[in-house]
XYZ file of C-alpha atoms in Angstrom:
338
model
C 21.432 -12.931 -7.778
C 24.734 -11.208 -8.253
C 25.246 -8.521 -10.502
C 22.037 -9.899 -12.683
C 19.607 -7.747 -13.176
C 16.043 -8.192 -11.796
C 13.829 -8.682 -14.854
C 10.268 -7.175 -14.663
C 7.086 -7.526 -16.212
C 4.671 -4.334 -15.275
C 0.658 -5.567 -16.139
C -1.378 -2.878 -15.844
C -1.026 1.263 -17.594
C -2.885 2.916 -15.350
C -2.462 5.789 -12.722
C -0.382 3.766 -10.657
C 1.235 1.936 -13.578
C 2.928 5.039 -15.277
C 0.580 8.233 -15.238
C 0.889 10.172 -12.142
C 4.650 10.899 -13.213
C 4.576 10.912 -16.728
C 5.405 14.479 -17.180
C 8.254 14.591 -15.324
C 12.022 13.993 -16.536
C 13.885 11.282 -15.864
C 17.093 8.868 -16.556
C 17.107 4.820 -16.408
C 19.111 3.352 -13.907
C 19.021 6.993 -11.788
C 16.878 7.763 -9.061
C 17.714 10.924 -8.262
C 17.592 12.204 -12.071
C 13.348 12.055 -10.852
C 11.546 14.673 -8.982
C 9.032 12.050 -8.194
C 8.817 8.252 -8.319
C 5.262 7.612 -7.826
C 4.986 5.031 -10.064
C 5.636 1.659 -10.807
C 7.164 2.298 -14.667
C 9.291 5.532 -13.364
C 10.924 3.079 -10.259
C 11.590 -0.003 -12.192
C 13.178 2.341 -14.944
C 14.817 4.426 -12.243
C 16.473 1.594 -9.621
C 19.381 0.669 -11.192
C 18.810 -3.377 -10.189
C 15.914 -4.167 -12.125
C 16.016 -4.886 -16.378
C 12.125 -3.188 -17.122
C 11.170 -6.296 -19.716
C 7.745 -5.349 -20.830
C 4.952 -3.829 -19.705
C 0.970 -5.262 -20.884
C -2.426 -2.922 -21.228
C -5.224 -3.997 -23.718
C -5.256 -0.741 -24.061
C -3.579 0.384 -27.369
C -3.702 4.078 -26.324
C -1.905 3.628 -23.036
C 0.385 1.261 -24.581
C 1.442 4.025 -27.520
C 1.670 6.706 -24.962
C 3.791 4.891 -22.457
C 6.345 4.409 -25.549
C 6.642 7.432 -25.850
C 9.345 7.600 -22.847
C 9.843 4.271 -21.776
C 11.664 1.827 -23.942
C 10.250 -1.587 -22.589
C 8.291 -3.332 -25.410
C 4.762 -3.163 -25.092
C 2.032 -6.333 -25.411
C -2.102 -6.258 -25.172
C -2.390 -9.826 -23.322
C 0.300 -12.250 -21.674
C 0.508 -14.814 -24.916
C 1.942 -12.208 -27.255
C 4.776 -11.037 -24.504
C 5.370 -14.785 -24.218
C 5.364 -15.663 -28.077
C 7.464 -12.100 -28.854
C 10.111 -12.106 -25.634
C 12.331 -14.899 -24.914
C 13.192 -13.905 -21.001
C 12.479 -15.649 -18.002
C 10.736 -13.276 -15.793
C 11.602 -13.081 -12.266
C 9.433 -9.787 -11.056
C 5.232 -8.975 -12.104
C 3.505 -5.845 -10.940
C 0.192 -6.705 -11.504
C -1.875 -3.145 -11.395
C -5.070 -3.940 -13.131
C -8.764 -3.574 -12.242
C -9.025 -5.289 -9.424
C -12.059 -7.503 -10.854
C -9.805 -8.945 -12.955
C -7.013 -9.694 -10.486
C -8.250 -12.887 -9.687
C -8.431 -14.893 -13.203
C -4.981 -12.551 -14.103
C -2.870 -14.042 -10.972
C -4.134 -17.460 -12.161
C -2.633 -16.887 -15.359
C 0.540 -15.103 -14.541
C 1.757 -17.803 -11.871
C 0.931 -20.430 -14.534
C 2.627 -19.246 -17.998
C 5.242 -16.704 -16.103
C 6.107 -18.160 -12.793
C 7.930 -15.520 -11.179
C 9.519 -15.673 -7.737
C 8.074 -12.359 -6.376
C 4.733 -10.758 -7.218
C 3.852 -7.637 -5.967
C -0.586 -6.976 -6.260
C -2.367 -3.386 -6.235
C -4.657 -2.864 -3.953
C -7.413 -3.384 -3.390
C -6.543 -6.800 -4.515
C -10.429 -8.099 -5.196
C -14.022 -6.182 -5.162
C -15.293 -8.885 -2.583
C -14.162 -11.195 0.776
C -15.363 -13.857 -1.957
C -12.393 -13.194 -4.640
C -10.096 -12.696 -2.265
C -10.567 -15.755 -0.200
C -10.209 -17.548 -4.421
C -6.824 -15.706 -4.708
C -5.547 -17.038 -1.117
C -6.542 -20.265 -2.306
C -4.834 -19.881 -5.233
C -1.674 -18.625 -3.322
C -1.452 -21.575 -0.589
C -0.894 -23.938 -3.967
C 2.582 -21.828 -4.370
C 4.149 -21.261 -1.043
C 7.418 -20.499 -2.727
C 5.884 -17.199 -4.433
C 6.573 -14.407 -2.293
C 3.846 -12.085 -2.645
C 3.720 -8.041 -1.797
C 0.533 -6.124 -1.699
C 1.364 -2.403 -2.925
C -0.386 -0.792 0.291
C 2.732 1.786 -0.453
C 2.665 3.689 2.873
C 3.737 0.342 4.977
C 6.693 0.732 2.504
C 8.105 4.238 3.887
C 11.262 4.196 6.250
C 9.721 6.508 8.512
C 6.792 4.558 8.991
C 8.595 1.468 9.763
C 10.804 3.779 12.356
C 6.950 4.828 14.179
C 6.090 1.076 14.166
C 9.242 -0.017 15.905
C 8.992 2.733 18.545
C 5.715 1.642 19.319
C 6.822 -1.862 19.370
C 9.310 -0.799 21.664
C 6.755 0.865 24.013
C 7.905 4.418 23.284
C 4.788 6.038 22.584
C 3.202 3.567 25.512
C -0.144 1.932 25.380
C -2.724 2.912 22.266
C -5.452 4.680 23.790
C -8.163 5.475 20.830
C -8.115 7.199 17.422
C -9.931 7.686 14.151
C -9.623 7.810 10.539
C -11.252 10.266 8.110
C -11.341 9.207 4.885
C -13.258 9.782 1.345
C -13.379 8.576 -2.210
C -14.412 4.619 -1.037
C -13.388 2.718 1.488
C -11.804 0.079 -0.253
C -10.358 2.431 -3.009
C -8.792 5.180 -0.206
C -9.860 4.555 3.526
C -8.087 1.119 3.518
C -5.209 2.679 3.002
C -5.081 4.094 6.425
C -7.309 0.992 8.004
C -4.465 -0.909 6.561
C -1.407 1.402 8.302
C -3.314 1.368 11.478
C -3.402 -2.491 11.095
C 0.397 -1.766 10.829
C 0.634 0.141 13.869
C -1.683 -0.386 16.714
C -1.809 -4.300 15.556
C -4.781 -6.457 14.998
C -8.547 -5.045 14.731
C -11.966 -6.319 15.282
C -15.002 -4.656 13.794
C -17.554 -3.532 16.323
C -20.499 -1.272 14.631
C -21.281 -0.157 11.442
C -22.609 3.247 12.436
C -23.801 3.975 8.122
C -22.888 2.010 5.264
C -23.164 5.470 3.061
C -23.416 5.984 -0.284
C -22.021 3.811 -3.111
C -18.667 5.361 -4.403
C -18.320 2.753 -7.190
C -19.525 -0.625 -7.978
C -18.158 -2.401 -4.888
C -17.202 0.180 -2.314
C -19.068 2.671 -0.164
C -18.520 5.615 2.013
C -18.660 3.163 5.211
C -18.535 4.310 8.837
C -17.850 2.037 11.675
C -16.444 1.611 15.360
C -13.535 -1.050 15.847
C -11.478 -1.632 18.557
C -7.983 -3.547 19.845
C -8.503 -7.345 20.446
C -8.245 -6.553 24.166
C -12.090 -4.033 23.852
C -9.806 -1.642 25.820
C -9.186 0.934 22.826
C -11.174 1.695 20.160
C -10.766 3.439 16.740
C -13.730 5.379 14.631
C -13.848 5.126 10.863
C -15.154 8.017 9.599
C -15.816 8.761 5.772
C -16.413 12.631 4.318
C -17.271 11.095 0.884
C -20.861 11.472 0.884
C -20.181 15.211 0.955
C -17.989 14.606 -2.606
C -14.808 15.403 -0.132
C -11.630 13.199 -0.621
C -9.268 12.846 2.873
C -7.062 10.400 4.212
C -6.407 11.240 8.064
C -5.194 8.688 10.689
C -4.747 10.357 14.326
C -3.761 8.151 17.138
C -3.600 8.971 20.879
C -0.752 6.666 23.025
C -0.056 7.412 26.648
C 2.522 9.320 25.725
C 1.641 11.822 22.956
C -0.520 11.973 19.676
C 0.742 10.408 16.088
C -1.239 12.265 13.517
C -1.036 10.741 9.331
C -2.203 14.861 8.807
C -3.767 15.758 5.676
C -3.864 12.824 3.309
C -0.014 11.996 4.373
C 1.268 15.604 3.668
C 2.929 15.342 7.085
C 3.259 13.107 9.989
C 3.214 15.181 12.986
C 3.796 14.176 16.810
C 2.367 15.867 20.461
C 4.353 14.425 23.086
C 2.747 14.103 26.467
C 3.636 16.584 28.388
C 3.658 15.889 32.304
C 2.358 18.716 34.612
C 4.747 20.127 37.404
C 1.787 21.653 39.495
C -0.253 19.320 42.309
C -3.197 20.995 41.409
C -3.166 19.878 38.011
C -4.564 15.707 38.153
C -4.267 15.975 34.224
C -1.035 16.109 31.790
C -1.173 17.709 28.266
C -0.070 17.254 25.010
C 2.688 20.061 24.051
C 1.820 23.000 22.387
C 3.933 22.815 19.428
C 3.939 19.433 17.041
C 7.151 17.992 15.778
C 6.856 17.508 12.337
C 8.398 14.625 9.922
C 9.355 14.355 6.033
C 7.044 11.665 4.679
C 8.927 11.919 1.723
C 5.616 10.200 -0.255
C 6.809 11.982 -3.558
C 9.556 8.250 -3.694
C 6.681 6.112 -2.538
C 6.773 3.648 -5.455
C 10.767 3.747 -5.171
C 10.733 2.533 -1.723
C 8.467 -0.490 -2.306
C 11.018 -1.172 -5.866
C 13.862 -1.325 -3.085
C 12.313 -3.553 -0.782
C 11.613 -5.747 -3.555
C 14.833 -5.692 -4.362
C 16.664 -6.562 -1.276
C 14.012 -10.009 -1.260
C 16.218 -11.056 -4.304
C 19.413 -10.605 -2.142
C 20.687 -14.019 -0.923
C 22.507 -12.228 2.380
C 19.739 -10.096 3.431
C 17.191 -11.136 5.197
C 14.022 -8.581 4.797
C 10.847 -8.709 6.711
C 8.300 -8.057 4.185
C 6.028 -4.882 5.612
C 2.955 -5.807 3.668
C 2.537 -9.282 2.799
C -1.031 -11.365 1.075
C -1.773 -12.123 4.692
C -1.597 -8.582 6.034
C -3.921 -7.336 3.353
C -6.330 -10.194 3.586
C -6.768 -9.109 7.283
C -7.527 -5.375 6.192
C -10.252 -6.896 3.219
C -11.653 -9.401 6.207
C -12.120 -6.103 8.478
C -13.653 -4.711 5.791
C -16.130 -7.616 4.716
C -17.618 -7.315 8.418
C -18.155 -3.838 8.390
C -19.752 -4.327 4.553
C -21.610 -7.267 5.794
C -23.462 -5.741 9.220
């Protein structure tokens, strides 16, 4: 695209839309001039590549308090943008309820057609809606769709996939995930980044459905393992107790990869291999090492990703595409559906 900016339509003033940072100062077109870009308003205003359009809520009270520091125009419903703006759009955030993400991605690929789309998750409330949306997708193979599962998004979690990739950590030898606050609204975050990791699951036992967090999700536990039955991983959900936690700990031949603490830190045990012959088993060292997540630029990560897809001479691999997350709602469906 040149030196043209990337124009963007944000649908959806929520949280994740422009909340969770509104507070803090900022200046368009500079990303360091933000403490945090957690976000999807804050890193659209902040990366200097992308032209923030408009943004959409039917909520008038959102809409007149997102005004109040951001100067993209503001519409209740995709007609008025359309009638009121005359710019081809070539970026949508959608970041709505997700019960109304189906009929809304209808309508936005029809009256908008952008090139790149990026979806919150979770992207539908049942294996039903989501199976309408990848129908809907297959009609438009030319759309490049993103699904904002943000942590797939993070440089240093693409550096721990490619050293396991690369066998560095050797084979994946079990793990679990404690989570709270739903499964599809939190735990499928780290479901979804184990996907990432450890590669393709298969549901084995629903050990307790648990209580209802919301209309559509529950405080599931389950048992799934590796395609191979060799390695298995234990879902695990504190919610019933009213406790909120996102933990992912993984155990590899060669040390212990722990998502600590709802992603405070990512910390590491390597193996360590025993010098005595009367010792038949290694252990992990005594001391962790510990790595910046840097989460506090989440939403400015995925902004740049997106960004380098409109670059004709790079070629990106796209960390979490529709398919990806269809797999993670399809996991989930099984375990729902025991």
């Amino acid at each position: 695209m040149g030196n043209k900016k990337i124009n963007t339509l944000l649908i959806g003033l929520g949280k994740i839309g422009y909340i969770y940072d509104f507070s803090i100062n900022f200046k368009v077109d500079k990303p360091d001039s933000s403490t945090k870009i957690i976000t999807h308003a804050r890193a659209i205003s902040c990366h200097p590549n992308f032209n923030f359009a408009s943004a959409i809520d039917i909520n008038n009270d959102a809409c007149e308090q997102f005004n109040l520091i951001y100067d993209a125009p503001t519409y209740n419903n995709i007609d008025s943008f359309i009638n009121k703006e005359k710019v081809n759009i070539d970026f949508v955030i959608i970041a709505v309820n997700p019960h109304n993400q189906p009929d809304l991605i209808k309508e936005v690929i029809k009256k908008i057609n952008p090139k790149v789309l990026l979806i919150e998750k979770p992207i539908a409330v049942s294996m039903k809606e989501t199976l309408e949306i990848n129908y809907i997708l297959k009609k438009y193979p030319d759309l490049i769709v993103n699904v904002n599962y943000g942590r797939r998004y993070l440089p240093l979690v693409k550096d721990w996939k490619e050293k396991i990739e690369l066998g560095e950590l050797g084979k994946f030898l079990h793990g679990h995930i404690i989570y709270g606050k739903g499964l599809m609204t939190n735990g499928s975050h780290f479901l979804n980044l184990a996907q990432y990791w450890i590669g393709k699951l298969k549901h084995v036992k629903t050990l307790n459905k648990g209580n209802k967090f919301i209309d559509y999700d529950n405080e599931l536990s389950c048992i799934l393992s590796t395609n191979n039955n060799e390695s298995f991983l234990g879902l695990y959900s504190v919610g019933n107790e009213n406790l909120r936690a996102g933990e992912l700990d993984l155990w590899f031949e060669k040390g212990r990869l722990c998502w600590h603490n709802n992603g405070e830190s990512l910390l590491f045990w390597p193996r360590v291999f025993s010098p005595s012959p009367l010792e038949s088993h290694d252990s992990l060292s005594k001391k962790a090492k510990l790595f910046n997540i840097d989460n506090d630029m989440s939403q400015y990560y995925v902004i740049d990703l997106i960004h380098k897809i409109f670059d004709e001479n790079v070629k990106v691999k796209l960390p979490c595409t529709f398919d990806d997350c269809f797999e993670t709602m399809e996991l989930m469906n099984r375990a729902l559906s025991q």
